[in-house]
Short mmCIF file of C-alpha atoms in Angstrom, two decimals:
data_model
loop_
_atom_site.label_atom_id
_atom_site.label_comp_id
_atom_site.label_asym_id
_atom_site.label_seq_id
_atom_site.Cartn_x
_atom_site.Cartn_y
_atom_site.Cartn_z
CA MET A 408 -32.70 14.44 -8.91
CA ARG A 409 -31.23 11.28 -10.49
CA ARG A 410 -33.32 11.83 -13.65
CA GLN A 411 -32.01 15.37 -13.87
CA ILE A 412 -28.45 14.14 -13.50
CA ILE A 413 -28.90 11.62 -16.35
CA ILE A 414 -30.50 14.23 -18.63
CA PHE A 415 -27.69 16.68 -17.84
CA THR A 416 -25.11 14.00 -18.63
CA LEU A 417 -26.64 13.27 -22.04
CA ILE A 418 -26.82 16.95 -22.95
CA PHE A 419 -23.22 17.46 -21.80
CA ALA A 420 -22.04 14.48 -23.86
CA ALA A 421 -23.75 15.82 -26.99
CA ALA A 422 -22.12 19.21 -26.53
CA LEU A 423 -18.70 17.61 -26.15
CA LEU A 424 -19.15 15.67 -29.40
CA GLN A 425 -19.74 18.94 -31.23
CA THR A 426 -16.47 20.37 -29.89
CA ALA A 427 -14.35 17.26 -30.42
CA GLY A 428 -13.26 18.31 -33.92
CA ALA A 429 -12.00 21.66 -32.71
CA LEU A 430 -9.87 19.91 -30.09
CA ALA A 431 -8.12 17.56 -32.47
CA GLN A 432 -4.90 19.53 -32.14
CA ILE A 433 -4.08 17.77 -28.87
CA GLU A 434 -4.66 14.31 -30.38
CA ALA A 435 -1.64 13.02 -32.30
CA GLU A 436 -2.45 10.64 -35.13
CA PRO A 437 -0.41 7.43 -34.68
CA SER A 438 1.82 6.69 -37.65
CA GLY A 439 2.78 3.19 -36.66
CA PHE A 440 6.40 3.47 -35.52
CA LEU A 441 5.57 3.60 -31.77
CA SER A 442 4.30 0.36 -30.21
CA ASN A 443 4.56 -2.17 -27.37
CA VAL A 444 4.12 0.34 -24.55
CA GLN A 445 4.59 -1.47 -21.21
CA VAL A 446 5.09 -0.69 -17.53
CA SER A 447 7.18 -2.87 -15.24
CA SER A 448 4.64 -2.49 -12.43
CA ASP A 449 1.14 -1.04 -12.21
CA GLU A 450 1.80 -0.01 -8.59
CA LEU A 451 4.53 2.21 -7.18
CA ASN A 452 5.30 2.68 -3.48
CA ILE A 453 7.15 5.95 -2.95
CA ALA A 454 7.82 5.18 0.72
CA ALA A 455 9.72 2.06 -0.35
CA ASN A 456 11.73 4.03 -2.95
CA GLU A 457 10.20 2.01 -5.76
CA LYS A 458 10.36 3.00 -9.41
CA THR A 459 8.30 2.04 -12.43
CA ARG A 460 9.99 1.38 -15.75
CA ILE A 461 8.10 2.57 -18.84
CA GLU A 462 9.13 0.80 -22.05
CA PHE A 463 8.18 1.44 -25.68
CA ARG A 464 9.38 0.28 -29.09
CA LEU A 465 10.29 2.51 -32.02
CA THR A 466 10.78 1.22 -35.56
CA GLN A 467 12.83 4.31 -36.39
CA SER A 468 14.77 6.92 -34.47
CA ALA A 469 12.67 9.75 -33.07
CA LYS A 470 12.53 12.55 -30.55
CA VAL A 471 10.33 11.46 -27.64
CA THR A 472 8.31 13.44 -25.11
CA LEU A 473 6.82 11.56 -22.15
CA VAL A 474 4.49 13.31 -19.70
CA ILE A 475 2.75 11.89 -16.62
CA TYR A 476 -0.71 13.20 -15.69
CA ASN A 477 -2.83 12.96 -12.56
CA ALA A 478 -6.48 11.91 -12.56
CA GLY A 479 -7.53 15.51 -13.13
CA HIS A 480 -5.51 15.53 -16.38
CA VAL A 481 -2.93 17.94 -14.96
CA PRO A 482 0.70 17.21 -15.93
CA VAL A 483 2.75 16.37 -12.85
CA ARG A 484 6.03 15.12 -14.30
CA THR A 485 7.78 15.44 -17.64
CA LEU A 486 10.21 12.54 -17.94
CA ALA A 487 11.47 13.54 -21.38
CA THR A 488 11.15 16.43 -23.82
CA ASP A 489 12.32 15.84 -27.40
CA LEU A 490 14.66 13.13 -26.12
CA PRO A 491 16.58 11.50 -29.02
CA CYS A 492 15.76 7.78 -29.01
CA ALA A 493 17.08 5.07 -31.33
CA ALA A 494 15.01 2.48 -33.12
CA GLY A 495 14.24 -0.50 -30.88
CA VAL A 496 13.17 -0.79 -27.25
CA ASN A 497 13.59 2.34 -25.14
CA ALA A 498 12.82 2.90 -21.46
CA LEU A 499 12.38 5.65 -18.90
CA GLU A 500 11.87 5.37 -15.13
CA TRP A 501 9.51 7.23 -12.82
CA ASN A 502 10.03 7.41 -9.06
CA GLY A 503 6.59 8.77 -8.16
CA ARG A 504 7.73 12.37 -7.81
CA ASP A 505 6.62 15.53 -9.57
CA ASP A 506 8.72 18.03 -11.50
CA ALA A 507 9.68 19.76 -8.24
CA GLY A 508 10.91 16.49 -6.71
CA ALA A 509 8.01 16.17 -4.26
CA PRO A 510 6.12 12.88 -3.84
CA VAL A 511 2.83 12.87 -5.71
CA PRO A 512 -0.32 12.06 -3.67
CA ASP A 513 -1.67 8.52 -3.52
CA GLU A 514 -3.75 8.16 -6.68
CA ALA A 515 -3.75 6.73 -10.21
CA TYR A 516 -1.61 8.37 -12.88
CA TYR A 517 -1.36 7.87 -16.62
CA PHE A 518 1.24 8.94 -19.15
CA THR A 519 1.40 10.04 -22.76
CA ILE A 520 4.17 9.47 -25.27
CA SER A 521 4.72 11.57 -28.37
CA ALA A 522 7.40 10.58 -30.88
CA VAL A 523 8.47 12.79 -33.80
CA GLY A 524 10.39 11.11 -36.63
CA SER A 525 13.11 12.53 -38.85
CA ARG A 526 10.52 13.63 -41.43
CA GLN A 527 8.30 15.20 -38.74
CA GLN A 528 5.85 12.30 -38.78
CA VAL A 529 4.21 11.88 -35.36
CA ALA A 530 3.23 8.76 -33.40
CA SER A 531 1.58 8.89 -30.01
CA PHE A 532 0.32 6.90 -27.06
CA ASP A 533 -2.49 8.76 -25.27
CA PRO A 534 -4.55 6.24 -23.28
CA ALA A 535 -6.94 8.77 -21.72
CA LEU A 536 -8.36 9.43 -25.20
CA THR A 537 -9.00 5.77 -25.96
CA SER A 538 -9.57 4.05 -22.61
CA GLY A 539 -10.80 4.65 -19.08
CA GLY A 540 -14.30 5.18 -17.73
CA GLU A 541 -15.75 1.94 -19.10
CA ARG A 542 -18.27 0.42 -16.70
CA ILE A 543 -17.39 -2.78 -14.86
CA LYS A 544 -20.29 -4.78 -13.45
CA PHE A 545 -19.98 -6.84 -10.29
CA GLY A 546 -21.65 -10.24 -10.34
CA ASP A 547 -23.71 -11.49 -7.40
CA ASP A 548 -20.82 -13.64 -6.17
CA ASN A 549 -18.12 -11.07 -6.85
CA LEU A 550 -18.90 -8.56 -4.10
CA LYS A 551 -19.62 -9.86 -0.62
CA PHE A 552 -18.65 -9.60 3.01
CA ASP A 553 -16.14 -12.24 4.11
CA ALA A 554 -16.05 -12.55 7.89
CA GLU A 555 -12.80 -14.52 7.88
CA ALA A 556 -11.07 -11.99 5.65
CA GLY A 557 -12.49 -9.12 7.71
CA GLY A 558 -13.83 -7.14 4.81
CA ILE A 559 -15.65 -6.98 1.51
CA VAL A 560 -13.99 -9.07 -1.18
CA TYR A 561 -14.19 -8.76 -4.95
CA GLU A 562 -12.12 -9.24 -8.09
CA LEU A 563 -11.39 -6.82 -10.93
CA PRO A 564 -10.70 -7.94 -14.52
CA TYR A 565 -8.42 -4.92 -14.95
CA ALA A 566 -7.32 -1.82 -13.08
CA ALA A 567 -10.27 0.34 -12.14
CA ARG A 568 -11.68 3.07 -9.97
CA VAL A 569 -14.04 1.51 -7.38
CA GLN A 570 -16.97 2.65 -5.27
CA ILE A 571 -18.47 0.43 -2.54
CA ARG A 572 -21.55 1.53 -0.62
CA ILE A 573 -23.50 -0.27 2.08
CA GLY A 574 -27.13 0.32 2.89
CA VAL A 575 -30.57 -1.17 3.29
CA THR A 576 -32.75 -2.34 0.41
CA ASN A 577 -35.26 0.44 -0.36
CA GLY A 578 -33.77 2.37 2.54
CA PRO A 579 -30.88 4.70 3.35
CA LEU A 580 -27.23 4.57 2.53
CA LEU A 581 -25.42 3.76 5.77
CA LYS A 582 -21.75 3.78 4.79
CA THR A 583 -19.48 4.47 1.85
CA LEU A 584 -16.55 2.11 2.29
CA VAL A 585 -14.65 3.05 -0.88
CA GLN A 586 -15.30 6.22 -2.88
CA TRP A 587 -13.93 5.90 -6.41
CA ALA A 588 -10.48 4.85 -5.27
CA PRO A 589 -8.05 3.29 -7.79
CA ARG A 590 -7.44 -0.44 -7.51
CA LYS A 591 -5.23 -2.71 -9.60
CA LYS A 592 -6.37 -5.80 -11.48
CA GLY A 593 -7.06 -8.88 -9.36
CA ARG A 594 -8.60 -9.85 -6.04
CA HIS A 595 -9.15 -7.28 -3.29
CA CYS A 596 -10.37 -7.20 0.30
CA GLU A 597 -11.56 -3.85 1.63
CA PRO A 598 -11.30 -3.92 5.45
CA TRP A 599 -14.62 -3.27 7.18
CA ASP A 600 -15.51 -3.32 10.87
CA ARG A 601 -19.18 -4.09 10.00
CA LYS A 602 -20.25 -0.68 11.32
CA ASP A 603 -22.14 2.18 9.69
CA ALA A 604 -20.65 5.63 9.07
CA SER A 605 -21.46 6.75 12.61
CA GLY A 606 -19.90 3.63 14.14
CA SER A 607 -22.99 2.93 16.24
CA ILE A 608 -24.76 0.22 14.21
CA THR A 609 -23.51 -3.27 13.36
CA LEU A 610 -24.76 -3.54 9.80
CA THR A 611 -24.11 -7.25 9.30
CA GLU A 612 -26.95 -7.90 11.77
CA LEU A 613 -29.52 -6.28 9.45
CA LYS A 614 -31.74 -8.56 7.37
CA ASN A 615 -32.04 -6.28 4.35
CA LEU A 616 -28.39 -5.28 4.16
CA ARG A 617 -27.23 -4.50 0.63
CA ILE A 618 -23.70 -4.02 -0.67
CA LEU A 619 -23.51 -1.96 -3.84
CA GLY A 620 -20.40 -1.90 -6.01
CA ARG A 621 -19.56 0.20 -9.04
CA ALA A 622 -16.33 0.39 -10.98
CA MET A 623 -14.89 2.08 -14.04
CA ALA A 624 -11.72 1.21 -15.90
CA LEU A 625 -8.60 3.31 -15.51
CA PRO A 626 -6.78 4.52 -18.63
CA GLU A 627 -4.57 1.82 -20.10
CA LYS A 628 -1.17 1.36 -18.40
CA SER A 629 -2.14 3.51 -15.42
CA ILE A 630 0.25 3.54 -12.46
CA ILE A 631 -1.26 3.49 -8.95
CA VAL A 632 0.95 5.37 -6.50
CA LYS A 633 1.11 4.62 -2.77
CA GLY A 634 3.15 6.10 0.05
CA GLY A 635 2.88 9.68 -1.14
CA GLY A 636 0.19 10.77 1.28
CA ALA A 637 -3.37 11.95 0.81
CA ALA A 638 -4.23 14.46 -1.87
CA SER A 639 -5.35 17.95 -0.91
CA ALA A 640 -7.68 20.21 -2.83
CA SER A 641 -5.82 22.09 -5.55
CA THR A 642 -5.88 25.86 -5.46
CA GLU A 643 -3.88 26.25 -8.67
CA PRO A 644 -5.76 27.86 -11.59
CA VAL A 645 -6.56 25.55 -14.49
CA THR A 646 -4.37 26.26 -17.50
CA GLN A 647 -5.75 26.44 -21.01
CA ASP A 648 -3.89 23.26 -21.99
CA THR A 649 -5.40 21.37 -19.06
CA ALA A 650 -8.88 22.67 -19.87
CA LEU A 651 -8.48 21.54 -23.49
CA ARG A 652 -7.26 18.11 -22.41
CA ARG A 653 -10.16 17.65 -20.00
CA THR A 654 -12.67 18.58 -22.70
CA ALA A 655 -11.04 16.23 -25.20
CA VAL A 656 -11.04 13.35 -22.72
CA ASP A 657 -14.73 13.94 -21.95
CA ALA A 658 -15.50 14.06 -25.67
CA SER A 659 -13.68 10.76 -26.19
CA LEU A 660 -15.95 9.04 -23.66
CA ALA A 661 -18.90 9.43 -26.01
CA LYS A 662 -17.01 7.56 -28.75
CA ARG A 663 -16.28 4.38 -26.81
CA ALA A 664 -17.75 1.07 -27.91
CA ARG A 665 -18.37 -0.10 -24.34
CA PRO A 666 -20.85 1.51 -21.90
CA ILE A 667 -19.40 4.32 -19.80
CA GLU A 668 -19.91 4.54 -16.04
CA PRO A 669 -21.90 7.77 -15.45
CA ALA A 670 -19.45 8.85 -12.74
CA ALA A 671 -16.77 9.14 -15.43
CA TRP A 672 -18.43 12.37 -16.57
CA THR A 673 -18.00 13.98 -13.17
CA PRO A 674 -14.83 16.09 -12.89
CA PHE A 675 -12.22 14.46 -10.69
CA GLY A 676 -12.55 15.56 -7.08
CA LYS A 677 -16.15 16.71 -7.48
CA ASN A 678 -17.78 13.46 -6.36
CA THR A 679 -16.53 13.34 -2.76
CA ASP A 680 -19.24 12.33 -0.31
CA PRO A 681 -20.29 15.18 2.00
CA VAL A 682 -19.23 14.98 5.64
CA PHE A 683 -21.66 16.40 8.18
CA SER A 684 -22.39 16.35 11.89
CA LEU A 685 -25.68 15.16 13.37
CA SER A 686 -26.62 16.82 16.65
CA LEU A 687 -29.62 16.35 18.92
CA LYS A 688 -30.94 19.71 20.07
CA SER A 689 -32.59 20.07 23.45
CA ASP A 690 -33.92 23.53 24.24
CA LYS A 691 -30.95 25.81 23.47
CA ASN A 692 -28.35 23.10 23.85
CA ALA A 693 -26.93 20.98 21.04
CA VAL A 694 -25.11 17.74 21.84
CA ASP A 695 -22.68 16.19 19.35
CA THR A 696 -23.80 12.58 18.95
CA LYS A 697 -20.25 11.32 18.50
CA SER A 698 -19.07 12.59 21.89
CA ALA A 699 -22.23 12.39 23.98
CA PRO A 700 -22.79 9.25 26.08
CA PRO A 701 -26.13 7.51 25.55
CA SER A 702 -28.76 8.50 28.10
CA SER A 703 -29.82 4.86 28.38
CA GLU A 704 -28.61 1.48 27.22
CA LYS A 705 -31.04 1.78 24.31
CA GLY A 706 -29.72 5.12 23.06
CA VAL A 707 -30.20 8.84 23.54
CA ALA A 708 -33.48 9.50 25.37
CA VAL A 709 -36.03 11.58 23.44
CA ARG A 710 -39.62 12.67 24.11
CA GLY A 711 -42.24 14.48 22.06
CA GLU A 712 -40.99 16.78 19.34
CA THR A 713 -37.27 16.28 18.89
CA ALA A 714 -34.98 18.54 16.87
CA PHE A 715 -31.95 17.25 14.97
CA GLU A 716 -29.36 19.60 13.49
CA ILE A 717 -27.38 18.68 10.38
CA ALA A 718 -24.28 20.79 9.72
CA LEU A 719 -21.93 20.30 6.77
CA ASP A 720 -18.20 20.49 7.40
CA ASP A 721 -16.25 23.24 5.65
CA ALA A 722 -15.24 21.16 2.62
CA ALA A 723 -18.77 19.83 2.05
CA ARG A 724 -20.27 23.27 2.47
CA MET A 725 -17.90 24.71 -0.12
CA ALA A 726 -18.74 21.92 -2.57
CA LEU A 727 -22.50 21.66 -2.04
CA MET A 728 -23.58 25.23 -1.47
CA GLU A 729 -22.77 25.90 -5.14
CA GLN A 730 -25.32 23.29 -6.20
CA ARG A 731 -28.62 21.92 -5.01
CA PHE A 732 -28.49 19.18 -2.41
CA GLU A 733 -31.09 17.12 -0.58
CA ILE A 734 -31.51 16.10 3.04
CA VAL A 735 -33.35 12.80 3.47
CA PHE A 736 -34.70 11.55 6.81
CA PHE A 737 -35.27 7.90 7.79
CA VAL A 738 -36.62 6.23 10.93
CA ASP A 739 -35.79 2.55 11.36
CA TYR A 740 -34.51 2.54 7.76
CA SER A 741 -37.86 3.70 6.33
CA LEU A 742 -38.20 6.99 4.48
CA ILE A 743 -40.02 9.66 6.48
CA GLY A 744 -39.36 12.79 4.44
CA GLU A 745 -36.91 14.87 2.44
CA VAL A 746 -35.92 18.45 1.78
CA GLU A 747 -35.06 18.95 -1.90
CA GLN A 748 -33.32 22.28 -1.33
CA GLY A 749 -31.10 21.78 1.68
CA TYR A 750 -28.97 24.29 3.51
CA SER A 751 -26.53 24.17 6.40
CA PRO A 752 -27.04 24.12 9.28
CA TYR A 753 -30.50 22.57 8.94
CA THR A 754 -32.86 21.64 11.77
CA TRP A 755 -35.30 18.76 11.33
CA VAL A 756 -38.10 18.46 13.89
CA TRP A 757 -39.46 14.95 14.40
CA ASP A 758 -42.54 14.00 16.40
CA SER A 759 -41.34 10.98 18.34
CA THR A 760 -44.92 10.11 19.35
CA SER A 761 -45.31 8.71 15.82
CA VAL A 762 -43.50 5.55 16.97
CA ALA A 763 -43.79 3.25 19.97
CA ASP A 764 -41.52 3.60 22.98
CA GLY A 765 -38.15 1.91 22.80
CA GLN A 766 -35.08 1.88 20.61
CA HIS A 767 -35.19 3.39 17.13
CA VAL A 768 -32.59 4.31 14.52
CA ILE A 769 -32.57 7.81 13.06
CA THR A 770 -30.65 8.20 9.78
CA PHE A 771 -29.94 11.23 7.62
CA ASN A 772 -28.58 11.15 4.08
CA VAL A 773 -27.22 14.30 2.45
CA SER A 774 -27.19 13.95 -1.35
CA GLY A 775 -25.51 16.16 -3.95
CA MET A 776 -26.04 16.46 -7.69
CA ASN A 777 -22.91 14.45 -8.55
CA ASP A 778 -24.00 11.27 -6.78
CA GLN A 779 -22.42 12.38 -3.51
CA ILE A 780 -24.17 10.83 -0.52
CA GLY A 781 -23.16 11.33 3.09
CA ALA A 782 -24.73 9.36 5.95
CA GLN A 783 -25.07 9.66 9.72
CA SER A 784 -27.21 7.65 12.12
CA LEU A 785 -28.22 8.01 15.75
CA ILE A 786 -29.81 5.43 18.05
CA VAL A 787 -32.54 6.96 20.21
CA ASP A 788 -34.63 5.66 23.09
CA VAL A 789 -38.17 7.02 22.73
CA GLN A 790 -39.85 7.57 26.11
CA ASN A 791 -43.38 8.88 25.56
CA GLY A 792 -45.32 6.26 27.50
CA ILE A 793 -46.69 4.76 24.26
CA ALA A 794 -46.35 0.99 24.33
CA GLU A 795 -47.49 0.22 20.78
CA LYS A 796 -48.09 1.92 17.44
#
């Protein structure tokens, strides 16, 4: 599946290059009289009534339009439209609210500036067409669990979108701690209780524990908003202007001098890890592993052939049923099998006589085409009267 994703990405990039010329109408050619674009703060807390000041310098008077976009390249706030501005330093403020006055969701936002001079010459600042998506590599000492800090610590050379996953070397993913969330430049500590996604396994006790970090740069001068609440899935139809902007931004990725993080090609909101339930089925009864008490101190008691049911939640089902997804099964962090064409709900039957009696860890990963991976684990107590295997 990963090979197919890479091939698809390369084909998609080539197609975007062919269309880049036709989309030039949304790229303004800088003429040199707009410069020194700055923001007073790269973070804005709406709950604290904070504002961010956006400054820019003009070498001549011009009419200025400034628009703020979300990560999906949808305009959320127009701060100015053909606003007359004098030569020199000019500034506008943003309070983290959209055109309707509502707080925008917690996310990263970028802005564009277009300035039209007295002779109709145009200068622009459009960071999404020249920056963002560049891969940031974490060094061996730059991503690790710090027990005293109570989380995973790392440092970013500049503002970026970050993913942190925790798993076992050559084994399953066990937890996604951060899924492409925006973070500002500098040192960070992501709180972690040391547990897996199911909350039943203390991962720091595992010998082959591996922490994987990926990051990609945000567009230049991005503003990270907090205090606005979580984003919800948009049901608004995509306008033609937004579709053109998205295509132009994707086309620009192929022109960058620095390597691009593959996740940058995935449309925003389409790389959310799937959430699913893992239930142990006994005869006609299914028991939710999160609410059921263990049948022994070692875990849920199982014997012989044991059936596990995996069921995607509504959001994951909507996202994954339109594409192919895999279900991968592990016992004690070793791969046992996989289903390349998954469906939900899915029942996996495991012969527990294949292992010795005692405590074992059952893990399922559900993987989508856009590098989405969900994880759930269950501790079981095998009771077949088999002392060794």
